[in-house]
């Protein structure tokens, strides 16, 4: 199998499996217990918190709260803020957020919040003047992703944060789920109040994420109960997963293969765009403005799900967009927001590379893709 769907999820790294394994077997204590066994669990959880804080460049480990996934972190950040400030019901977000933000904001609009949806252009980029114009005194929260999961397009979060700070009292939430582990993050320097991440996108298992809450920013608890996570999210801590997330953060900090992933992605993208005349890149052409691992390419006149199925038969895993809408035949909301014409949008394939991909993977994919496209065009 060749796995080019790393934006959907990633392989748990062997180093991460090794780190969490004892916590699935002999180290089964509860971090809240008063005995030495419990204290050992507590220190493992706190060590992991520091590892997450270091990767994000947070000032203090207490700014990190463990959650179950990226969607939970997003829901808590936005929903929690509105619960805390019921009169500041104006939300600003973009039309290309992940469903965890987009569908939540849609729901909030239905129950009485006012949502401003920022448009993107054909490259998937924002016009920051639209943001300036949308901000006002009663704006409560601005939620913008760092990296788009479908196209890899990066939003200029530092600049957006500065605009939010200069023009409003709004809290700034960033969905960093696709960016963490792939590009540097520095929350010490960035004007960001809340930041979501998810372990399974960067070599930790599914079922663990985190929300960064800048010191001084108040959010009501996400789960009320025994007071774990400093009263912010109750429920006995998922120690094996938390240890795994911490180890994955350390692994990400020590990873020096980013340039190799970028080179493989560039090779794949160049070869496709130069070889197949029906191919068109979705997202800004300037690669410094995209994640180094992602290429979203439309094959004009062809059907993305059919290409996906043919590649799948050959053992190659790709996606037609976000993993969440792979079942539906509807074109991607992100590509629709970018005004990609239907005939292109329906033929979109996302290739997302990861740390275990090789040049052979990419070359084999290119060979199979040539056969698939040839077959589909002549059938
Ligand atoms: N935000 C973005 C940008 C994502 O890509 C995803 C998952 O694809 C999520 C949020 C949701 O993360 P999780 O799958 O951990 O709930």
mmCIF file of C-alpha atoms and ligand atoms in Angstrom:
data_model
loop_
_atom_site.group_PDB
_atom_site.id
_atom_site.type_symbol
_atom_site.label_atom_id
_atom_site.label_comp_id
_atom_site.label_asym_id
_atom_site.label_seq_id
_atom_site.Cartn_x
_atom_site.Cartn_y
_atom_site.Cartn_z
ATOM 1 C CA UNK A 1 0.000 0.000 0.000
ATOM 2 C CA UNK A 2 1.140 3.521 -0.782
ATOM 3 C CA UNK A 3 -0.371 5.995 1.647
ATOM 4 C CA UNK A 4 -0.749 9.529 0.279
ATOM 5 C CA UNK A 5 -3.630 10.549 2.561
ATOM 6 C CA UNK A 6 -1.718 11.990 5.501
ATOM 7 C CA UNK A 7 -4.089 14.950 5.915
ATOM 8 C CA UNK A 8 -6.846 12.449 6.757
ATOM 9 C CA UNK A 9 -4.731 10.735 9.383
ATOM 10 C CA UNK A 10 -1.178 9.505 9.896
ATOM 11 C CA UNK A 11 0.562 6.318 10.932
ATOM 12 C CA UNK A 12 1.315 6.205 14.643
ATOM 13 C CA UNK A 13 5.113 6.479 14.837
ATOM 14 C CA UNK A 14 6.910 3.448 16.350
ATOM 15 C CA UNK A 15 8.550 5.813 18.879
ATOM 16 C CA UNK A 16 5.077 6.941 19.943
ATOM 17 C CA UNK A 17 3.806 3.362 20.252
ATOM 18 C CA UNK A 18 6.816 2.549 22.455
ATOM 19 C CA UNK A 19 6.175 5.565 24.671
ATOM 20 C CA UNK A 20 2.480 4.820 25.241
ATOM 21 C CA UNK A 21 2.710 1.047 25.466
ATOM 22 C CA UNK A 22 3.570 0.797 29.216
ATOM 23 C CA UNK A 23 0.547 2.988 29.972
ATOM 24 C CA UNK A 24 -1.699 0.414 28.291
ATOM 25 C CA UNK A 25 -0.273 -2.391 30.387
ATOM 26 C CA UNK A 26 1.523 -2.075 33.731
ATOM 27 C CA UNK A 27 1.167 1.694 34.220
ATOM 28 C CA UNK A 28 -2.607 1.805 34.569
ATOM 29 C CA UNK A 29 -2.987 4.110 37.592
ATOM 30 C CA UNK A 30 -5.299 7.109 37.814
ATOM 31 C CA UNK A 31 -3.468 10.462 37.817
ATOM 32 C CA UNK A 32 -5.896 11.749 40.465
ATOM 33 C CA UNK A 33 -5.045 8.992 42.959
ATOM 34 C CA UNK A 34 -3.155 10.075 46.077
ATOM 35 C CA UNK A 35 -0.662 7.182 46.078
ATOM 36 C CA UNK A 36 2.748 6.974 44.436
ATOM 37 C CA UNK A 37 1.341 5.005 41.492
ATOM 38 C CA UNK A 38 -1.149 7.808 40.822
ATOM 39 C CA UNK A 39 1.561 10.454 41.186
ATOM 40 C CA UNK A 40 3.608 8.665 38.560
ATOM 41 C CA UNK A 41 0.680 8.963 36.144
ATOM 42 C CA UNK A 42 0.285 12.643 37.041
ATOM 43 C CA UNK A 43 3.933 13.319 36.190
ATOM 44 C CA UNK A 44 3.542 11.512 32.862
ATOM 45 C CA UNK A 45 0.545 13.730 32.007
ATOM 46 C CA UNK A 46 2.394 16.895 33.049
ATOM 47 C CA UNK A 47 5.511 15.908 31.098
ATOM 48 C CA UNK A 48 3.328 15.469 28.010
ATOM 49 C CA UNK A 49 1.732 18.868 28.610
ATOM 50 C CA UNK A 50 5.183 20.470 28.609
ATOM 51 C CA UNK A 51 6.061 18.676 25.366
ATOM 52 C CA UNK A 52 2.931 20.051 23.683
ATOM 53 C CA UNK A 53 3.663 23.541 25.050
ATOM 54 C CA UNK A 54 7.211 23.392 23.694
ATOM 55 C CA UNK A 55 6.125 22.421 20.208
ATOM 56 C CA UNK A 56 3.593 25.268 20.109
ATOM 57 C CA UNK A 57 5.933 27.795 21.702
ATOM 58 C CA UNK A 58 3.427 28.416 24.501
ATOM 59 C CA UNK A 59 4.697 30.545 27.391
ATOM 60 C CA UNK A 60 3.462 28.119 30.017
ATOM 61 C CA UNK A 61 2.408 24.453 30.009
ATOM 62 C CA UNK A 62 -0.740 25.405 31.956
ATOM 63 C CA UNK A 63 -2.018 26.976 28.726
ATOM 64 C CA UNK A 64 -2.483 23.475 27.247
ATOM 65 C CA UNK A 65 -5.623 21.440 27.970
ATOM 66 C CA UNK A 66 -5.974 17.893 26.637
ATOM 67 C CA UNK A 67 -9.095 17.052 24.646
ATOM 68 C CA UNK A 68 -10.267 14.049 22.635
ATOM 69 C CA UNK A 69 -9.769 15.462 19.108
ATOM 70 C CA UNK A 70 -9.472 18.552 16.951
ATOM 71 C CA UNK A 71 -13.235 18.848 16.555
ATOM 72 C CA UNK A 72 -13.679 18.971 20.324
ATOM 73 C CA UNK A 73 -11.028 21.678 20.635
ATOM 74 C CA UNK A 74 -12.741 23.751 17.921
ATOM 75 C CA UNK A 75 -16.190 23.286 19.469
ATOM 76 C CA UNK A 76 -14.966 24.174 22.923
ATOM 77 C CA UNK A 77 -13.101 27.289 21.773
ATOM 78 C CA UNK A 78 -16.012 28.816 19.883
ATOM 79 C CA UNK A 79 -18.965 27.419 21.819
ATOM 80 C CA UNK A 80 -17.266 28.080 25.159
ATOM 81 C CA UNK A 81 -16.514 31.686 24.312
ATOM 82 C CA UNK A 82 -20.156 32.317 23.367
ATOM 83 C CA UNK A 83 -21.382 30.655 26.548
ATOM 84 C CA UNK A 84 -19.095 32.939 28.562
ATOM 85 C CA UNK A 85 -20.071 36.094 26.623
ATOM 86 C CA UNK A 86 -23.706 35.658 25.570
ATOM 87 C CA UNK A 87 -24.045 39.246 24.364
ATOM 88 C CA UNK A 88 -21.043 39.191 22.028
ATOM 89 C CA UNK A 89 -22.794 37.055 19.443
ATOM 90 C CA UNK A 90 -21.018 38.232 16.317
ATOM 91 C CA UNK A 91 -18.634 35.600 14.936
ATOM 92 C CA UNK A 92 -16.251 36.004 12.009
ATOM 93 C CA UNK A 93 -14.962 32.934 10.224
ATOM 94 C CA UNK A 94 -14.169 31.813 6.667
ATOM 95 C CA UNK A 95 -16.040 29.807 4.071
ATOM 96 C CA UNK A 96 -13.258 27.216 3.885
ATOM 97 C CA UNK A 97 -12.946 26.093 7.513
ATOM 98 C CA UNK A 98 -13.111 22.418 8.405
ATOM 99 C CA UNK A 99 -16.624 21.158 9.182
ATOM 100 C CA UNK A 100 -15.802 21.238 12.900
ATOM 101 C CA UNK A 101 -15.844 25.037 12.655
ATOM 102 C CA UNK A 102 -18.054 25.546 9.614
ATOM 103 C CA UNK A 103 -20.954 23.371 10.730
ATOM 104 C CA UNK A 104 -20.709 24.656 14.294
ATOM 105 C CA UNK A 105 -20.931 28.273 13.088
ATOM 106 C CA UNK A 106 -23.815 27.304 10.816
ATOM 107 C CA UNK A 107 -25.568 25.852 13.857
ATOM 108 C CA UNK A 108 -24.807 28.944 15.939
ATOM 109 C CA UNK A 109 -26.272 31.116 13.168
ATOM 110 C CA UNK A 110 -29.452 29.040 13.317
ATOM 111 C CA UNK A 111 -29.788 29.652 17.050
ATOM 112 C CA UNK A 112 -29.382 33.405 16.877
ATOM 113 C CA UNK A 113 -25.698 34.292 16.468
ATOM 114 C CA UNK A 114 -24.613 36.509 13.627
ATOM 115 C CA UNK A 115 -21.896 34.967 11.507
ATOM 116 C CA UNK A 116 -19.787 36.812 8.928
ATOM 117 C CA UNK A 117 -18.355 34.321 6.441
ATOM 118 C CA UNK A 118 -15.167 35.651 4.840
ATOM 119 C CA UNK A 119 -14.826 34.751 1.161
ATOM 120 C CA UNK A 120 -11.701 33.372 -0.476
ATOM 121 C CA UNK A 121 -10.499 34.045 -4.014
ATOM 122 C CA UNK A 122 -9.804 31.516 -6.762
ATOM 123 C CA UNK A 123 -6.429 30.745 -5.104
ATOM 124 C CA UNK A 124 -8.090 30.018 -1.765
ATOM 125 C CA UNK A 125 -6.713 33.225 -0.207
ATOM 126 C CA UNK A 126 -8.463 35.799 1.986
ATOM 127 C CA UNK A 127 -8.757 39.534 1.367
ATOM 128 C CA UNK A 128 -7.766 40.985 4.723
ATOM 129 C CA UNK A 129 -9.700 44.177 3.986
ATOM 130 C CA UNK A 130 -12.861 42.065 4.230
ATOM 131 C CA UNK A 131 -11.778 41.132 7.756
ATOM 132 C CA UNK A 132 -11.077 44.770 8.662
ATOM 133 C CA UNK A 133 -14.519 45.760 7.425
ATOM 134 C CA UNK A 134 -16.265 42.899 9.248
ATOM 135 C CA UNK A 135 -14.748 43.592 12.679
ATOM 136 C CA UNK A 136 -16.855 45.678 15.060
ATOM 137 C CA UNK A 137 -17.290 46.349 18.747
ATOM 138 C CA UNK A 138 -19.666 43.484 19.420
ATOM 139 C CA UNK A 139 -17.552 40.929 17.524
ATOM 140 C CA UNK A 140 -16.917 38.189 20.061
ATOM 141 C CA UNK A 141 -14.703 35.693 18.334
ATOM 142 C CA UNK A 142 -12.785 35.353 15.087
ATOM 143 C CA UNK A 143 -11.982 31.793 14.011
ATOM 144 C CA UNK A 144 -9.592 31.217 11.110
ATOM 145 C CA UNK A 145 -7.625 28.102 10.233
ATOM 146 C CA UNK A 146 -3.854 28.120 9.846
ATOM 147 C CA UNK A 147 -3.678 25.522 7.057
ATOM 148 C CA UNK A 148 -6.498 24.309 4.873
ATOM 149 C CA UNK A 149 -6.992 20.557 5.051
ATOM 150 C CA UNK A 150 -8.032 20.189 1.404
ATOM 151 C CA UNK A 151 -5.705 22.539 -0.461
ATOM 152 C CA UNK A 152 -2.932 23.140 2.085
ATOM 153 C CA UNK A 153 -3.329 26.917 1.607
ATOM 154 C CA UNK A 154 -1.915 28.806 4.597
ATOM 155 C CA UNK A 155 -3.619 31.861 6.049
ATOM 156 C CA UNK A 156 -1.371 34.674 7.396
ATOM 157 C CA UNK A 157 -2.296 34.106 11.009
ATOM 158 C CA UNK A 158 0.119 36.657 12.527
ATOM 159 C CA UNK A 159 -1.220 39.412 10.311
ATOM 160 C CA UNK A 160 -4.832 38.358 10.886
ATOM 161 C CA UNK A 161 -4.217 38.329 14.643
ATOM 162 C CA UNK A 162 -2.767 41.836 14.519
ATOM 163 C CA UNK A 163 -5.778 43.113 12.569
ATOM 164 C CA UNK A 164 -8.142 41.505 15.091
ATOM 165 C CA UNK A 165 -6.244 43.045 18.031
ATOM 166 C CA UNK A 166 -6.050 46.515 16.443
ATOM 167 C CA UNK A 167 -9.677 46.703 15.383
ATOM 168 C CA UNK A 168 -11.659 44.898 18.086
ATOM 169 C CA UNK A 169 -11.763 43.240 21.496
ATOM 170 C CA UNK A 170 -12.529 39.904 19.866
ATOM 171 C CA UNK A 171 -10.869 36.696 20.921
ATOM 172 C CA UNK A 172 -8.874 35.025 18.132
ATOM 173 C CA UNK A 173 -9.185 31.262 17.663
ATOM 174 C CA UNK A 174 -6.979 29.390 15.204
ATOM 175 C CA UNK A 175 -7.689 25.863 13.977
ATOM 176 C CA UNK A 176 -4.124 24.611 13.713
ATOM 177 C CA UNK A 177 -5.042 20.952 13.221
ATOM 178 C CA UNK A 178 -3.458 20.545 9.765
ATOM 179 C CA UNK A 179 -0.449 22.714 10.483
ATOM 180 C CA UNK A 180 1.016 21.278 13.687
ATOM 181 C CA UNK A 181 3.958 19.011 12.962
ATOM 182 C CA UNK A 182 4.190 20.283 9.373
ATOM 183 C CA UNK A 183 5.212 23.940 9.778
ATOM 184 C CA UNK A 184 6.614 25.914 12.734
ATOM 185 C CA UNK A 185 4.130 27.350 15.227
ATOM 186 C CA UNK A 186 5.088 30.069 17.704
ATOM 187 C CA UNK A 187 2.258 31.048 20.020
ATOM 188 C CA UNK A 188 4.621 33.075 22.218
ATOM 189 C CA UNK A 189 4.957 35.546 19.344
ATOM 190 C CA UNK A 190 1.653 35.147 17.509
ATOM 191 C CA UNK A 191 -1.368 37.214 18.572
ATOM 192 C CA UNK A 192 -3.546 34.112 19.053
ATOM 193 C CA UNK A 193 -5.800 33.391 22.065
ATOM 194 C CA UNK A 194 -7.046 29.871 21.371
ATOM 195 C CA UNK A 195 -5.401 27.216 19.194
ATOM 196 C CA UNK A 196 -6.668 23.707 18.333
ATOM 197 C CA UNK A 197 -4.598 20.664 17.476
ATOM 198 C CA UNK A 198 -5.204 16.967 16.941
ATOM 199 C CA UNK A 199 -2.749 14.138 17.635
ATOM 200 C CA UNK A 200 -3.684 11.759 14.832
ATOM 201 C CA UNK A 201 -2.636 14.294 12.193
ATOM 202 C CA UNK A 202 0.983 14.050 13.277
ATOM 203 C CA UNK A 203 1.901 10.512 14.306
ATOM 204 C CA UNK A 204 -0.095 10.177 17.569
ATOM 205 C CA UNK A 205 -3.141 7.897 17.817
ATOM 206 C CA UNK A 206 -6.730 8.943 17.255
ATOM 207 C CA UNK A 207 -8.652 10.103 20.302
ATOM 208 C CA UNK A 208 -6.416 12.850 21.647
ATOM 209 C CA UNK A 209 -6.063 16.542 20.916
ATOM 210 C CA UNK A 210 -5.434 19.753 22.784
ATOM 211 C CA UNK A 211 -6.672 23.281 23.080
ATOM 212 C CA UNK A 212 -4.201 26.063 23.835
ATOM 213 C CA UNK A 213 -5.859 28.733 25.976
ATOM 214 C CA UNK A 214 -3.675 31.826 26.340
ATOM 215 C CA UNK A 215 -3.137 32.828 29.970
ATOM 216 C CA UNK A 216 -5.832 35.315 30.956
ATOM 217 C CA UNK A 217 -8.396 34.071 28.405
ATOM 218 C CA UNK A 218 -11.409 32.601 30.189
ATOM 219 C CA UNK A 219 -13.435 29.685 28.887
ATOM 220 C CA UNK A 220 -16.095 27.781 30.821
ATOM 221 C CA UNK A 221 -15.282 24.085 31.399
ATOM 222 C CA UNK A 222 -15.996 21.797 28.462
ATOM 223 C CA UNK A 223 -16.917 18.861 30.704
ATOM 224 C CA UNK A 224 -18.051 19.393 34.287
ATOM 225 C CA UNK A 225 -17.207 16.633 36.727
ATOM 226 C CA UNK A 226 -14.307 15.698 38.968
ATOM 227 C CA UNK A 227 -12.265 18.781 38.105
ATOM 228 C CA UNK A 228 -9.467 17.248 36.033
ATOM 229 C CA UNK A 229 -7.389 19.478 33.752
ATOM 230 C CA UNK A 230 -7.565 22.246 36.340
ATOM 231 C CA UNK A 231 -11.349 22.151 36.319
ATOM 232 C CA UNK A 232 -11.429 22.935 32.602
ATOM 233 C CA UNK A 233 -12.206 19.485 31.206
ATOM 234 C CA UNK A 234 -13.264 16.810 33.628
ATOM 235 C CA UNK A 235 -13.077 13.071 33.030
ATOM 236 C CA UNK A 236 -10.234 10.754 33.933
ATOM 237 C CA UNK A 237 -7.299 11.613 31.702
ATOM 238 C CA UNK A 238 -6.587 9.267 28.754
ATOM 239 C CA UNK A 239 -3.025 8.775 29.999
ATOM 240 C CA UNK A 240 -1.754 6.482 27.171
ATOM 241 C CA UNK A 241 -3.059 8.876 24.507
ATOM 242 C CA UNK A 242 -1.771 11.935 26.318
ATOM 243 C CA UNK A 243 1.692 10.395 26.694
ATOM 244 C CA UNK A 244 1.540 9.524 22.993
ATOM 245 C CA UNK A 245 0.626 13.099 22.055
ATOM 246 C CA UNK A 246 3.537 14.430 24.096
ATOM 247 C CA UNK A 247 5.933 12.008 22.422
ATOM 248 C CA UNK A 248 4.582 12.925 18.974
ATOM 249 C CA UNK A 249 5.226 16.595 19.772
ATOM 250 C CA UNK A 250 8.812 15.805 20.745
ATOM 251 C CA UNK A 251 9.202 13.751 17.567
ATOM 252 C CA UNK A 252 7.863 16.662 15.512
ATOM 253 C CA UNK A 253 10.330 19.078 17.116
ATOM 254 C CA UNK A 254 13.215 16.754 16.345
ATOM 255 C CA UNK A 255 12.113 15.975 12.782
ATOM 256 C CA UNK A 256 14.477 17.107 10.060
ATOM 257 C CA UNK A 257 12.706 15.510 7.104
ATOM 258 C CA UNK A 258 10.452 18.437 6.169
ATOM 259 C CA UNK A 259 12.582 19.328 3.156
ATOM 260 C CA UNK A 260 12.406 15.767 1.895
ATOM 261 C CA UNK A 261 8.600 15.753 2.127
ATOM 262 C CA UNK A 262 8.508 19.099 0.362
ATOM 263 C CA UNK A 263 10.800 17.828 -2.408
ATOM 264 C CA UNK A 264 8.665 14.707 -2.942
ATOM 265 C CA UNK A 265 5.480 16.771 -3.034
ATOM 266 C CA UNK A 266 7.058 19.224 -5.500
ATOM 267 C CA UNK A 267 8.183 16.354 -7.714
ATOM 268 C CA UNK A 268 4.719 14.759 -7.671
ATOM 269 C CA UNK A 269 2.980 18.062 -8.353
ATOM 270 C CA UNK A 270 5.381 19.136 -11.127
ATOM 271 C CA UNK A 271 5.176 15.792 -12.854
ATOM 272 C CA UNK A 272 1.373 15.720 -12.777
ATOM 273 C CA UNK A 273 0.942 19.305 -13.943
ATOM 274 C CA UNK A 274 3.568 18.952 -16.687
ATOM 275 C CA UNK A 275 2.479 15.530 -17.934
ATOM 276 C CA UNK A 276 -1.310 15.591 -17.910
ATOM 277 C CA UNK A 277 -2.817 18.490 -19.866
ATOM 278 C CA UNK A 278 -6.178 18.055 -18.135
ATOM 279 C CA UNK A 279 -4.667 18.708 -14.673
ATOM 280 C CA UNK A 280 -5.097 21.988 -12.774
ATOM 281 C CA UNK A 281 -3.777 22.915 -9.344
ATOM 282 C CA UNK A 282 -6.313 23.960 -6.717
ATOM 283 C CA UNK A 283 -4.838 26.532 -4.327
ATOM 284 C CA UNK A 284 -2.258 29.252 -4.702
ATOM 285 C CA UNK A 285 0.597 28.362 -7.079
ATOM 286 C CA UNK A 286 3.214 29.979 -4.780
ATOM 287 C CA UNK A 287 4.291 26.982 -2.751
ATOM 288 C CA UNK A 288 5.538 29.083 0.167
ATOM 289 C CA UNK A 289 1.865 29.846 0.800
ATOM 290 C CA UNK A 290 0.869 26.181 1.077
ATOM 291 C CA UNK A 291 1.679 23.293 3.393
ATOM 292 C CA UNK A 292 4.789 21.466 2.180
ATOM 293 C CA UNK A 293 3.009 18.103 1.974
ATOM 294 C CA UNK A 294 -0.255 18.821 0.127
ATOM 295 C CA UNK A 295 -1.263 19.002 -3.557
ATOM 296 C CA UNK A 296 -4.888 19.295 -4.582
ATOM 297 C CA UNK A 297 -5.209 18.714 -8.309
ATOM 298 C CA UNK A 298 -8.289 18.629 -10.540
ATOM 299 C CA UNK A 299 -8.458 16.423 -13.607
ATOM 300 C CA UNK A 300 -10.772 18.285 -15.926
ATOM 301 C CA UNK A 301 -13.741 16.338 -17.271
ATOM 302 C CA UNK A 302 -13.001 13.320 -15.090
ATOM 303 C CA UNK A 303 -14.671 12.121 -11.919
ATOM 304 C CA UNK A 304 -12.557 12.327 -8.724
ATOM 305 C CA UNK A 305 -14.220 9.395 -6.924
ATOM 306 C CA UNK A 306 -13.607 7.187 -9.993
ATOM 307 C CA UNK A 307 -9.914 8.157 -10.089
ATOM 308 C CA UNK A 308 -9.727 7.515 -6.339
ATOM 309 C CA UNK A 309 -11.322 4.062 -6.768
ATOM 310 C CA UNK A 310 -8.901 3.107 -9.561
ATOM 311 C CA UNK A 311 -5.886 4.231 -7.520
ATOM 312 C CA UNK A 312 -7.322 2.357 -4.552
ATOM 313 C CA UNK A 313 -7.505 -0.845 -6.629
ATOM 314 C CA UNK A 314 -3.791 -0.375 -7.284
ATOM 315 C CA UNK A 315 -3.127 0.017 -3.550
ATOM 316 C CA UNK A 316 -2.690 3.799 -3.566
ATOM 317 C CA UNK A 317 -4.605 5.811 -0.951
ATOM 318 C CA UNK A 318 -5.571 9.394 -1.821
ATOM 319 C CA UNK A 319 -8.610 11.533 -1.119
ATOM 320 C CA UNK A 320 -11.093 13.615 -3.063
ATOM 321 C CA UNK A 321 -11.015 16.268 -0.348
ATOM 322 C CA UNK A 322 -11.758 16.195 3.319
ATOM 323 C CA UNK A 323 -12.072 12.683 4.751
ATOM 324 C CA UNK A 324 -15.427 13.692 6.188
ATOM 325 C CA UNK A 325 -17.156 14.134 2.836
ATOM 326 C CA UNK A 326 -15.597 11.208 0.988
ATOM 327 C CA UNK A 327 -18.922 9.339 1.085
ATOM 328 C CA UNK A 328 -21.058 12.034 -0.526
ATOM 329 C CA UNK A 329 -21.013 12.788 -4.245
ATOM 330 C CA UNK A 330 -21.283 16.512 -3.629
ATOM 331 C CA UNK A 331 -18.280 18.598 -4.667
ATOM 332 C CA UNK A 332 -16.175 19.983 -1.860
ATOM 333 C CA UNK A 333 -17.445 23.094 -0.075
ATOM 334 C CA UNK A 334 -13.883 24.425 -0.034
ATOM 335 C CA UNK A 335 -13.546 24.212 -3.823
ATOM 336 C CA UNK A 336 -17.028 25.699 -4.241
ATOM 337 C CA UNK A 337 -16.007 28.614 -2.010
ATOM 338 C CA UNK A 338 -12.945 29.053 -4.267
ATOM 339 C CA UNK A 339 -15.341 29.160 -7.244
ATOM 340 C CA UNK A 340 -13.658 26.223 -8.913
ATOM 341 C CA UNK A 341 -16.020 25.355 -11.798
ATOM 342 C CA UNK A 342 -18.042 22.161 -11.321
ATOM 343 C CA UNK A 343 -16.293 20.283 -14.115
ATOM 344 C CA UNK A 344 -12.970 20.826 -12.368
ATOM 345 C CA UNK A 345 -14.183 20.469 -8.783
ATOM 346 C CA UNK A 346 -15.702 17.048 -9.397
ATOM 347 C CA UNK A 347 -12.348 15.794 -10.678
ATOM 348 C CA UNK A 348 -10.310 16.906 -7.651
ATOM 349 C CA UNK A 349 -7.819 14.631 -5.941
ATOM 350 C CA UNK A 350 -5.858 15.506 -2.805
ATOM 351 C CA UNK A 351 -2.393 14.000 -2.439
ATOM 352 C CA UNK A 352 -1.014 14.488 1.082
ATOM 353 C CA UNK A 353 2.430 13.149 1.858
ATOM 354 C CA UNK A 354 3.999 12.200 5.143
ATOM 355 C CA UNK A 355 7.244 11.283 6.808
ATOM 356 C CA UNK A 356 7.205 7.650 5.677
ATOM 357 C CA UNK A 357 6.767 8.303 1.945
ATOM 358 C CA UNK A 358 9.624 7.591 -0.438
ATOM 359 C CA UNK A 359 10.620 8.616 -3.943
ATOM 360 C CA UNK A 360 9.554 5.122 -5.073
ATOM 361 C CA UNK A 361 6.039 5.757 -3.698
ATOM 362 C CA UNK A 362 5.751 8.940 -5.718
ATOM 363 C CA UNK A 363 7.190 7.466 -8.909
ATOM 364 C CA UNK A 364 4.931 4.425 -8.697
ATOM 365 C CA UNK A 365 1.915 6.682 -8.100
ATOM 366 C CA UNK A 366 2.798 8.706 -11.191
ATOM 367 C CA UNK A 367 2.997 5.538 -13.297
ATOM 368 C CA UNK A 368 -0.330 4.211 -12.050
ATOM 369 C CA UNK A 369 -1.984 7.606 -12.431
ATOM 370 C CA UNK A 370 -0.889 7.757 -16.080
ATOM 371 C CA UNK A 371 -2.499 4.368 -16.724
ATOM 372 C CA UNK A 372 -5.690 5.340 -14.854
ATOM 373 C CA UNK A 373 -6.107 8.637 -16.699
ATOM 374 C CA UNK A 374 -5.374 7.018 -20.024
ATOM 375 C CA UNK A 375 -7.949 4.310 -19.341
ATOM 376 C CA UNK A 376 -10.634 6.771 -18.176
ATOM 377 C CA UNK A 377 -10.137 9.092 -21.142
ATOM 378 C CA UNK A 378 -10.497 6.244 -23.608
ATOM 379 C CA UNK A 379 -13.462 4.552 -21.987
HETATM 380 N N1 LIG B 1 -9.680 20.970 11.652
HETATM 381 C C1 LIG B 1 -9.034 20.638 10.516
HETATM 382 C C2 LIG B 1 -8.388 21.718 9.695
HETATM 383 C C3 LIG B 1 -8.972 19.301 10.117
HETATM 384 O O1 LIG B 1 -8.331 18.981 9.005
HETATM 385 C C4 LIG B 1 -9.600 18.322 10.917
HETATM 386 C C5 LIG B 1 -9.591 16.893 10.499
HETATM 387 O O2 LIG B 1 -9.473 16.586 9.329
HETATM 388 C C6 LIG B 1 -10.238 18.731 12.100
HETATM 389 C C7 LIG B 1 -10.267 20.064 12.433
HETATM 390 C C8 LIG B 1 -10.910 17.742 12.996
HETATM 391 O O3 LIG B 1 -9.946 17.004 13.697
HETATM 392 P P1 LIG B 1 -10.342 15.611 14.386
HETATM 393 O O4 LIG B 1 -10.404 14.604 13.282
HETATM 394 O O5 LIG B 1 -9.225 15.334 15.330
HETATM 395 O O6 LIG B 1 -11.623 15.830 15.064
#
